[in-house]
Coordinates of C-alpha atoms and ligand atoms in Angstrom, one line a residue:
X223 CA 143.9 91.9 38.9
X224 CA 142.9 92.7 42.6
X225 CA 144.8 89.8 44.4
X226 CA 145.1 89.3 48.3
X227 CA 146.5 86.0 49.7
X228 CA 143.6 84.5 50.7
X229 CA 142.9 84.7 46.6
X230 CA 144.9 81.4 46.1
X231 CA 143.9 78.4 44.7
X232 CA 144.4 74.8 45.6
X233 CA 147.1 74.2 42.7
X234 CA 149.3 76.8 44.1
X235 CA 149.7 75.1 47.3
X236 CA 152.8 73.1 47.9
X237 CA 152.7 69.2 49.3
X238 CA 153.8 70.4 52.2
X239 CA 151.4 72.9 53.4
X240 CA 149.0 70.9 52.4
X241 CA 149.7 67.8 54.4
X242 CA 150.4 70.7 57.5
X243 CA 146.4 71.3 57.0
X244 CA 145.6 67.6 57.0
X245 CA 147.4 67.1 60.1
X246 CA 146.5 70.0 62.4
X247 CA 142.6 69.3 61.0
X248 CA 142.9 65.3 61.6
X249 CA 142.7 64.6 65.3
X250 CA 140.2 67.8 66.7
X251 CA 137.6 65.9 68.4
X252 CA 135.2 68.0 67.6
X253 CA 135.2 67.0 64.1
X254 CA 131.8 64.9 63.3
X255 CA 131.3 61.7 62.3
X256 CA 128.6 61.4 60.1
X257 CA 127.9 65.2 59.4
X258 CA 129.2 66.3 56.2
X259 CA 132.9 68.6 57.0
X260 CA 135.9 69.8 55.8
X261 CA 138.9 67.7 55.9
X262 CA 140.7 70.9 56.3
X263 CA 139.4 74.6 55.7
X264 CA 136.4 76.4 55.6
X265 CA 132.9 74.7 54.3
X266 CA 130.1 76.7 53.4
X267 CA 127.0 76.5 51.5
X268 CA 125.9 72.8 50.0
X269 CA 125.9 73.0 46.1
X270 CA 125.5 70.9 43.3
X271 CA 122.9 68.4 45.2
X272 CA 121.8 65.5 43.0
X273 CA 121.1 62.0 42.8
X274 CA 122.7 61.0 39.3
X275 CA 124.1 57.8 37.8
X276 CA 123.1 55.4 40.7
X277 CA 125.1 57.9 43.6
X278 CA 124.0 61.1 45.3
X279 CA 126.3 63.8 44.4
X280 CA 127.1 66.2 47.5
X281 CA 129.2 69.4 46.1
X282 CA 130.3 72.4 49.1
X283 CA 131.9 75.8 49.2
X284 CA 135.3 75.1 50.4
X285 CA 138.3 77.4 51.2
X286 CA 140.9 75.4 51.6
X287 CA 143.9 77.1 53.8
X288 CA 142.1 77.4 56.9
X289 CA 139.3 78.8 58.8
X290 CA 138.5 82.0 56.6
X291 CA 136.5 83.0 53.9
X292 CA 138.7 82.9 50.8
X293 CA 138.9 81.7 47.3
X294 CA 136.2 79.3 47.1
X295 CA 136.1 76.0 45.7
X296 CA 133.2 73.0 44.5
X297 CA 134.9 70.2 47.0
X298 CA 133.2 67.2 46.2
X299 CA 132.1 64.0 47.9
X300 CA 130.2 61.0 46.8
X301 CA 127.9 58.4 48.3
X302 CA 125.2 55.6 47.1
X303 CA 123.0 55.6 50.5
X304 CA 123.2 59.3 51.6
X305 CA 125.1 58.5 54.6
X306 CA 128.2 56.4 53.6
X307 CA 130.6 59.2 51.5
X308 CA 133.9 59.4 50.0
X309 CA 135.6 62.3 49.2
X310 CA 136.2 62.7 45.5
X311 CA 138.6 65.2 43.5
X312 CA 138.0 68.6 43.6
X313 CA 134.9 69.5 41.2
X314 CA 135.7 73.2 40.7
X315 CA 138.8 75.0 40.9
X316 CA 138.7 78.9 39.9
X317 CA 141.1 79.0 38.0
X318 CA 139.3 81.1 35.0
X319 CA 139.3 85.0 34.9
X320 CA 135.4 84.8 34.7
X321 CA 135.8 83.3 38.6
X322 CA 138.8 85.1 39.7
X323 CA 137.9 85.5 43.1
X324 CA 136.2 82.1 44.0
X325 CA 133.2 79.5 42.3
X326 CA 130.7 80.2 44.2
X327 CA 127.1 78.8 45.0
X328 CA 124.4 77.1 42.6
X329 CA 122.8 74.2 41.8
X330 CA 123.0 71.1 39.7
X331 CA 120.0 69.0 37.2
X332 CA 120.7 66.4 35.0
X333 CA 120.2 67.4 31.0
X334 CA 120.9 64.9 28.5
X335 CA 122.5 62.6 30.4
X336 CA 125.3 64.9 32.0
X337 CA 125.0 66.4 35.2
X338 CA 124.9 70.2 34.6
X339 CA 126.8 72.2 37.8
X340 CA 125.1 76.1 37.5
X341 CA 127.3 78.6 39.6
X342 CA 128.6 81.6 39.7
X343 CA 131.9 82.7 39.7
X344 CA 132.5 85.9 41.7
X345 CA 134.8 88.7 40.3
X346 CA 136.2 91.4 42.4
X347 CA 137.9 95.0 41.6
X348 CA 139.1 95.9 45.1
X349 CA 137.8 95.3 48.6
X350 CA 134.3 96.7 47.6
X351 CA 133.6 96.5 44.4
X352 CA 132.6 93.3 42.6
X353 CA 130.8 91.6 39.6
X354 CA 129.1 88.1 39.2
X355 CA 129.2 85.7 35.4
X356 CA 127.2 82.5 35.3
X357 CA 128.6 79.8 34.9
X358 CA 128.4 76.1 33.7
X359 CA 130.5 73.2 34.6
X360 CA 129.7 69.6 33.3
X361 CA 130.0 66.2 35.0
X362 CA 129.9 63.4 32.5
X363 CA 129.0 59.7 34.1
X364 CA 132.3 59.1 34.8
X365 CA 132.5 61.8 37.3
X366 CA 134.5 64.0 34.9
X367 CA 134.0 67.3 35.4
X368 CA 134.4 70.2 32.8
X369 CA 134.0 73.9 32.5
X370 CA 131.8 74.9 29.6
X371 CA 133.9 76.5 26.9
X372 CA 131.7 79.1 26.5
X373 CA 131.8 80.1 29.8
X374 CA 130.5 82.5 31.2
X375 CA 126.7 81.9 30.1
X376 CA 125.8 85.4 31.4
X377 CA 128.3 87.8 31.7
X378 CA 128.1 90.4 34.5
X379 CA 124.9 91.8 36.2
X380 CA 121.3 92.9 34.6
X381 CA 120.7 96.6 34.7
X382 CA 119.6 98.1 37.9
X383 CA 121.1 95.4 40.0
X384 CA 124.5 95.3 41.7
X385 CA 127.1 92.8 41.7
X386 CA 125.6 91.0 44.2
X387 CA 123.6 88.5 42.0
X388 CA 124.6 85.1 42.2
X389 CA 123.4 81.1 43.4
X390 CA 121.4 79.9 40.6
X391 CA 119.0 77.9 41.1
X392 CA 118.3 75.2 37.7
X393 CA 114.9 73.8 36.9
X394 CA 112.5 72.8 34.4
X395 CA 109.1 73.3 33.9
X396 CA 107.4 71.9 30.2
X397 CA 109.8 72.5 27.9
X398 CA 112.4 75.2 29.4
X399 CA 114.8 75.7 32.2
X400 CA 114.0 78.4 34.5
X401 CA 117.2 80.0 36.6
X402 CA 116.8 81.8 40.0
X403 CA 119.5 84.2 40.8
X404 CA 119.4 85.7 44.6
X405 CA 120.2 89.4 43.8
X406 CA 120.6 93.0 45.1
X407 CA 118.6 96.2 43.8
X408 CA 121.1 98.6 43.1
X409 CA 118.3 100.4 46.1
X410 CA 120.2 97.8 48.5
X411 CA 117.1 95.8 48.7
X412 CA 116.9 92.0 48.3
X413 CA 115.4 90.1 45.2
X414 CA 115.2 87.0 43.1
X415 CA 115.8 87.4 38.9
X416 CA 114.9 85.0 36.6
X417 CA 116.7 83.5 33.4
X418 CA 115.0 81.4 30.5
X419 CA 116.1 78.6 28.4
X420 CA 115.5 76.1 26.1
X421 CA 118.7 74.2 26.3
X422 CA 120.7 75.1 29.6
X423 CA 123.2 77.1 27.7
X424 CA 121.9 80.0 26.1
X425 CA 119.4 82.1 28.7
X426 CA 117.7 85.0 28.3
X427 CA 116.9 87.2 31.3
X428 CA 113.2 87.2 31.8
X429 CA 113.1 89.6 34.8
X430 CA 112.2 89.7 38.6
X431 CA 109.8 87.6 40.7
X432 CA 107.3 89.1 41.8
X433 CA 105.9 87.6 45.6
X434 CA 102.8 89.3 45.9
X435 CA 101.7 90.2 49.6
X436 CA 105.2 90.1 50.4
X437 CA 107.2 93.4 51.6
X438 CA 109.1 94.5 48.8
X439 CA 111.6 95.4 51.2
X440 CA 112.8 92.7 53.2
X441 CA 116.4 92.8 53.7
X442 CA 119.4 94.3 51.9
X443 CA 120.6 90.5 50.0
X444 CA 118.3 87.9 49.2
X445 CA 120.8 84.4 49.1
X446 CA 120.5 81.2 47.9
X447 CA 117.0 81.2 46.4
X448 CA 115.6 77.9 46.3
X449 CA 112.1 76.6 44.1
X450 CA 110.7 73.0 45.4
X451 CA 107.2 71.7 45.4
X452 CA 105.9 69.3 47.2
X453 CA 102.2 67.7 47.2
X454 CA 101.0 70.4 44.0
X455 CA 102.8 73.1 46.6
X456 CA 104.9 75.5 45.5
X457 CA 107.9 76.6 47.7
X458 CA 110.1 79.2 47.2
X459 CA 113.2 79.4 50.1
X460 CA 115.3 81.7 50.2
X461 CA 118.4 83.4 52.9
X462 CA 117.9 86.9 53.0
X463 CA 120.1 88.9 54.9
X464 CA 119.6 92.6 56.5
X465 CA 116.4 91.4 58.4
X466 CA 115.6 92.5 62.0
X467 CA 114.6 89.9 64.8
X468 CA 110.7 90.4 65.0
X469 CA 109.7 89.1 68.7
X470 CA 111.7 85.0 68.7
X471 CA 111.8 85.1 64.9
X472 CA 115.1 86.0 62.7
X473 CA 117.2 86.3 65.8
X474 CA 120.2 85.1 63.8
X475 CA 123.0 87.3 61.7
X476 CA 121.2 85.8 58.5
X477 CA 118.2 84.1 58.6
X478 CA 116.3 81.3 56.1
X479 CA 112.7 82.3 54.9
X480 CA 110.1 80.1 52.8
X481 CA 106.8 80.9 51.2
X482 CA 104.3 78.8 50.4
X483 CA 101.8 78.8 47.3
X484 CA 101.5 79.3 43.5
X485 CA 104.2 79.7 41.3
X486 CA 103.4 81.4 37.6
X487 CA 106.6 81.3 36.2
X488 CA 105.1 82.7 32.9
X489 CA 103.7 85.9 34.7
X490 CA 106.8 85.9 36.9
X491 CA 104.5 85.9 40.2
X492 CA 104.3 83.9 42.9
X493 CA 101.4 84.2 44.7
X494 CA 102.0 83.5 48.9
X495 CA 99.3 81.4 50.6
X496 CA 101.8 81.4 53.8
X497 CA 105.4 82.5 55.1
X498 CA 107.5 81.0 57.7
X499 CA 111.4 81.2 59.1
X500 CA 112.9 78.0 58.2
X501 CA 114.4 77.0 61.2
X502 CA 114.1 77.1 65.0
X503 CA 117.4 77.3 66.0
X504 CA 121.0 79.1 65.3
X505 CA 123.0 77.8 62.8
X506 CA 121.2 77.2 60.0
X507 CA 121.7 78.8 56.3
X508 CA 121.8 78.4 52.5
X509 CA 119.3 75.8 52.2
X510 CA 119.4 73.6 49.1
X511 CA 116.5 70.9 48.3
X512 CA 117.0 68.0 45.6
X513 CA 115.1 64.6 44.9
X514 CA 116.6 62.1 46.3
X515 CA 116.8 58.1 44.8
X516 CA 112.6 57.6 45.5
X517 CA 112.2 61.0 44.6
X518 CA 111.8 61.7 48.6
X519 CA 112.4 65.4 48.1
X520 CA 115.8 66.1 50.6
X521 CA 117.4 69.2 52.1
X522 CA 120.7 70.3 53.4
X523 CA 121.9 73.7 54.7
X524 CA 125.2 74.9 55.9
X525 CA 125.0 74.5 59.7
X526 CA 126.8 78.0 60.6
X527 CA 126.5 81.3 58.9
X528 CA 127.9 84.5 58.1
X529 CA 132.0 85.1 59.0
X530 CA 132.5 84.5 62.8
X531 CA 135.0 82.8 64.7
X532 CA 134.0 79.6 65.7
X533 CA 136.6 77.1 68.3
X534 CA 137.3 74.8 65.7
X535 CA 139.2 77.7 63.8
X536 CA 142.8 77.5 65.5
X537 CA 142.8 73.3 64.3
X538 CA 142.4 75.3 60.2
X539 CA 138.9 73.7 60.3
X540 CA 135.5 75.1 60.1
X541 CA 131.6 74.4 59.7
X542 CA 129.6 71.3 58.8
X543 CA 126.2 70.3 57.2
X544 CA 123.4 69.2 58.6
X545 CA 122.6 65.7 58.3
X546 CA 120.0 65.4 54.8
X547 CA 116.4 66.2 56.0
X548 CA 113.6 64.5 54.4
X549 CA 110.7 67.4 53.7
X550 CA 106.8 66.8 54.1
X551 CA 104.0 69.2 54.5
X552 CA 101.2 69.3 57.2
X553 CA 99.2 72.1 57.6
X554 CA 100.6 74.1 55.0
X555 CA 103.9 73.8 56.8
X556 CA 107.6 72.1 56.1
X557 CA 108.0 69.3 58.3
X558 CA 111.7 67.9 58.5
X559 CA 113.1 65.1 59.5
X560 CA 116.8 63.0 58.9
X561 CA 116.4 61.3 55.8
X562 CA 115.2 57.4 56.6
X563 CA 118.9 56.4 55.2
X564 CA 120.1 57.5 59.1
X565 CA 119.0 54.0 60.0
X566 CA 121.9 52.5 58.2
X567 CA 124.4 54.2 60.9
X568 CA 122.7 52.8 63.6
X569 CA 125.3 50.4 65.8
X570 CA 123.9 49.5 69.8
X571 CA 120.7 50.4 70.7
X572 CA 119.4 51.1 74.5
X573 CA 116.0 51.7 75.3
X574 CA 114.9 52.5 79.1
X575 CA 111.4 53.3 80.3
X576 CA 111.0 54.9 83.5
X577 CA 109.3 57.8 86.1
X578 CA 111.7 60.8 86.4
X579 CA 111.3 62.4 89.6
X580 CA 112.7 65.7 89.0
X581 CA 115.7 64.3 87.8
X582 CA 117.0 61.1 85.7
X583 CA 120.4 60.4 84.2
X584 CA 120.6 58.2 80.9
X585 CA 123.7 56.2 80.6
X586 CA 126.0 57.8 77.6
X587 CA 129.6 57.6 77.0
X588 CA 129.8 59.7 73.5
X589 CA 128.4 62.3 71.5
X590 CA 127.7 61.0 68.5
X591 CA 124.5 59.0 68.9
X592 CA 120.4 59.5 67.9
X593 CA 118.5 59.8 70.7
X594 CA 114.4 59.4 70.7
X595 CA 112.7 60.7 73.9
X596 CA 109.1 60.6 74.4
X597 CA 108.3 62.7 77.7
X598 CA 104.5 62.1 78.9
X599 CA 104.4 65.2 81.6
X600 CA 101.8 64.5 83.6
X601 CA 101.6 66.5 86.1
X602 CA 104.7 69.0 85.1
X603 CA 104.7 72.0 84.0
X604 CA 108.1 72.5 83.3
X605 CA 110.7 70.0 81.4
X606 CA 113.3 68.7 79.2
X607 CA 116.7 67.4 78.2
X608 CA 119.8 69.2 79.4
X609 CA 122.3 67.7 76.7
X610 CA 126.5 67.1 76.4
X611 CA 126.2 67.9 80.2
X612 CA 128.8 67.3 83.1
X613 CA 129.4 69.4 86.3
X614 CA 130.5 71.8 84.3
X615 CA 128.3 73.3 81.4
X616 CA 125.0 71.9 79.7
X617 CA 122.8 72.2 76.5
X618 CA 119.5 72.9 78.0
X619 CA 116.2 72.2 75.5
X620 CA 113.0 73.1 77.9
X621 CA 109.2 73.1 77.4
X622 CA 107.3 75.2 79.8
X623 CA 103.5 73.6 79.5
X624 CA 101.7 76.9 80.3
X625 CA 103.6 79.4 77.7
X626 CA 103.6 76.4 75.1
X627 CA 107.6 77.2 74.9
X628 CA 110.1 75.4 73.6
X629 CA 113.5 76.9 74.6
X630 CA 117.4 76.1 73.6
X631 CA 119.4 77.7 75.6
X632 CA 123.2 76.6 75.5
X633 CA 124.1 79.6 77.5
X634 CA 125.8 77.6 80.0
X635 CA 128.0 76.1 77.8
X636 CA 132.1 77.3 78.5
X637 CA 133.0 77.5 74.6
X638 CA 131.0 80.5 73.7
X639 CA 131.0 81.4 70.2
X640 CA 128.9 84.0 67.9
X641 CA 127.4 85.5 71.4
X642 CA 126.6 88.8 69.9
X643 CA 123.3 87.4 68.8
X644 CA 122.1 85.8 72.3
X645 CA 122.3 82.3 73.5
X646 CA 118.7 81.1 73.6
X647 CA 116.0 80.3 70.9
X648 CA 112.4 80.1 71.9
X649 CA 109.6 78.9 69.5
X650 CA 105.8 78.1 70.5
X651 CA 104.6 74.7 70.2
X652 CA 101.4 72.9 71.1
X653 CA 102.5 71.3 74.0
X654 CA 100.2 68.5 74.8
X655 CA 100.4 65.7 77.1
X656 CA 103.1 63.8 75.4
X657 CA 106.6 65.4 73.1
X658 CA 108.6 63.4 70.9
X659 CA 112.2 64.7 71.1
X660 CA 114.5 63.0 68.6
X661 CA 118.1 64.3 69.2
X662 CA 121.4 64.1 66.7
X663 CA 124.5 64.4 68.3
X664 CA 127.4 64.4 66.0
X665 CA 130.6 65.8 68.7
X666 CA 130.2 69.7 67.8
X667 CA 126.7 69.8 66.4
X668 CA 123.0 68.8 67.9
X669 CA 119.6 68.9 65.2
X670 CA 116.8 68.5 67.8
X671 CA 113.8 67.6 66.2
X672 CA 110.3 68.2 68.3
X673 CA 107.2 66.4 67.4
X674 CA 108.0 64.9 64.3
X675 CA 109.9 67.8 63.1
X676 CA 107.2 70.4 63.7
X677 CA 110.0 72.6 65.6
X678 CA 113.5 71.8 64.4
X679 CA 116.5 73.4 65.9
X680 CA 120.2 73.8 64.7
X681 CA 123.4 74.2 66.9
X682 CA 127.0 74.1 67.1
X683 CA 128.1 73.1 70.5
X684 CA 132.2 72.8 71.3
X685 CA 131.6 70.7 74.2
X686 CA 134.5 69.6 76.9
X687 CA 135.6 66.2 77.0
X688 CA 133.7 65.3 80.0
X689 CA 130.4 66.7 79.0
X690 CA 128.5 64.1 77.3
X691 CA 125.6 63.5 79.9
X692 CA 122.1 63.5 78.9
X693 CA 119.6 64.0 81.8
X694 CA 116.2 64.5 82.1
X695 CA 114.2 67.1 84.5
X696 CA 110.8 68.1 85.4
X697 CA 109.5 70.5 88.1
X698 CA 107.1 67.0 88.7
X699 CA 106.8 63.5 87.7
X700 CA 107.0 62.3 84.3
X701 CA 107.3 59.5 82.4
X702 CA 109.6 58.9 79.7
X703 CA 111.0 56.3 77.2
X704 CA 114.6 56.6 75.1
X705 CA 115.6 54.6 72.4
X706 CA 119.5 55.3 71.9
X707 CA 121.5 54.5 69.3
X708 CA 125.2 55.1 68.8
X709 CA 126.3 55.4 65.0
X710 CA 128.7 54.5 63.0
X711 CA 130.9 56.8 61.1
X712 CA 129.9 58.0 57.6
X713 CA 132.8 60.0 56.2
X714 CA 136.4 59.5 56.8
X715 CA 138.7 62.2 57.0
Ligands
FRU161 C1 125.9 82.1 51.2 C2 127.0 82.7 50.2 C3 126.5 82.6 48.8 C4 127.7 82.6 48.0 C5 128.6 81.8 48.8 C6 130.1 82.2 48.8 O1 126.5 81.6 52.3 O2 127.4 84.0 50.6 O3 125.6 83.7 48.4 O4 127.5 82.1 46.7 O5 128.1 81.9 50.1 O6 130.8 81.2 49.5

């Protein structure tokens, strides 16, 4: 079998190591507080999101011995409010020949009482060549989790596809389960297969989606496909990768698409009404949606993407979440916002009204806090937030009145990281009189939501110690009023 080191499980680690991990991960201060990491390792994609048995189940691709992409494993935490979790055993370990090289991405829905964990374990020959099984794993309500006997439940790739086909998707409509598999034509183009079944362990392959109006030939992997409705909307979000930055869209390595409309799972065709990028900002990927305790339908996505070196890699720790995102539509557009549960974090409020001339600087000690600025311009033109700042580097998030921009721009930050794919994001927004700005700083990572979420963007920031300054500037007067809360910590490490 083709082994490297970074092939290893977690069972062949000794105490040791492991408590060397644990140690150099504990104390890096840019580890968040109430965003979903790694105690040690490398996190990746979200998996196995559910609310099941009174507690919402948060699964993650984890690698365990440091800041790579390796054998990957289902860590596991646990919480009953969405905010408040506990790290719980180790769900999947790959420890099968049907997952030699890592259990990778999928999904999880509740049949029969069990919670059913889809994935697929990943196979590989040499450096290049690989094949994908489906798999099945089952959490009983005890929280025991077990690897289907039978596994795997599809063996290999369909014809005509290579071996990238993986991240299945689980969900029913009538009387069968449907499964989405993100694949690759053996043309190197990007699609999404689909599986049938009655019971959730014996599928049939039913063929490809079709997306009518939709280039057939949008990048080289389609990742992660994702099937949500909300309102009588279907949704279909997915993470292709290979596409090329049209104008201020898809400007990252890998990007995350949706489409709107009419699913016909029978005919295999969904029909697009509308298409949109995901996200406004830079890290932001692998999406996964699930219904959450009121049956609020919920989102999380990796907050990084693709394999680069981030500052955070020398302490043998990498990546987060993004806080859960409640979804909404308005306009035939997702709107996001943090799920209603980030109340429960709140500790000391401030709230300050006041006329910025030019300049204002809000009292702030930390970053880890939620921030809600309302900015009435006036007479400005141009304005905004310059985040974690001090005299020596800021997070700047301006709105320039005539171009009806929003730009993020953390350019002049001093811990530069994934460069190669520029340090500002621009989207257009209708920039009335007044924005609403709500801001989540969690130490390393900022989700800046616009107007209710109408623009969202995702970033990593590695801050220095000093910088944890908010200001606000305008080229004019303005008004403005903050409400600030610092929070509490949600996970422990
Ligand atoms: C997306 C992804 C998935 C895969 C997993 C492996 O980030 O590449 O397609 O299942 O990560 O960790």
């Amino acid at each position: 079998m083709y082994k490297e080191e970074k092939y290893r499980t977690i069972l062949e680690a000794t105490d040791e190591e492991l408590k060397y991990l644990r140690d150099k991960a504990l104390n890096d201060r840019w580890k968040p507080i109430y965003h979903v990491h790694p105690q040690y390792g490398l996190l990746n994609d979200p998996n196995g999101l559910a609310y099941y048995n009174g507690y919402y189940h948060l699964f993650h691709q984890w690698y365990p011995f440091g800041s790579i992409h390796g054998m990957k494993h289902w860590a596991h935490l646990k919480s009953k409010n969405l905010v408040e979790w506990t790290r719980e055993d180790v769900a999947l370990i790959p420890t099968e020949s049907y997952e030699s090289h890592g259990a990778y991405s999928g999904t999880a829905i509740e049949i029969d009482g069990d919670l059913f964990l889809y994935y697929t374990g990943n196979v590989k020959y040499d450096k290049e060549r690989r094949n994908a099984n489906q798999c099945l794993a089952i959490m009983d309500n005890n929280g025991k989790v077990v690897k289907y006997k039978d596994n795997p439940l599809i063996e290999g790739v369909p014809k005509g596809y290579t071996g990238h086909v993986r991240d299945p998707k689980v969900f029913k409509i009538k009387d069968y389960y449907y499964m989405l598999l993100g694949a690759q034509r053996e043309d190197l183009t990007g699609a999404i297969i689909v599986y049938k079944s009655k019971d959730g362990f014996q599928w049939d392959i039913c063929g490809e989606l079709h997306i009518s109006n939709f280039d057939n030939d949008f990048g080289y992997m389609w990742e992660c496909p994702d099937y949500l409705n909300i309102d009588g909307k279907d949704i279909l979000v997915f993470s292709p990768q290979g596409i090329e930055p049209d104008g201020e869209n898809y400007k990252n390595l890998f990007n995350v698409v949706y489409v709107l409309g009419n699913l016909d799972i029978d005919n295999l065709e969904f029909t697009v009404e509308s298409f949109h990028e995901f996200e406004n900002g830079f890290d932001f990927y692998a999406t996964q949606s699930f219904k959450g305790r009121e049956k609020q339908m919920l989102l999380l996505a990796w907050a990084g993407l693709g394999e680069f070196k981030y500052p955070t890699d020398k302490n043998m720790w990498t990546h987060c979440l993004t806080f859960p995102r409640e979804l909404s539509l308005k306009n035939n557009k997702i709107i996001q916002k943090p799920a209603k549960e980030l109340e429960l974090l709140r500790d000391e409020k401030k709230s300050e009204k006041g006329i910025c001339n030019r300049f204002f600087k809000v009292e702030n000690f930390n970053n880890t806090y939620e921030l809600d600025i309302n900015l009435d311009r006036k007479s400005s033109n141009i304005f905004g937030v310059n985040l974690v700042s001090s005299s020596e580097e800021k997070l700047v998030l301006e709105f320039n009145k005539e171009s009806c921009i929003v730009t993020l721009d953390r350019s002049n930050m001093k811990n530069i990281f994934v460069e190669e794919y520029g340090s500002v994001r621009k989207s257009k927004l209708h920039i009335n009189q007044n924005i609403k700005i709500k801001v989540l700083m969690d130490n390393s990572i900022a989700e800046i939501f616009i107007n209710d979420g109408d623009v969202v963007f995702t970033t990593r920031i590695f801050p220095l110690k000093e910088s944890t300054g908010i200001e606000i500037f305008s080229d004019d007067l303005i008004d403005f009023h903050y409400d600030k809360y610092t929070l509490k910590r949600g996970i422990l490490d």
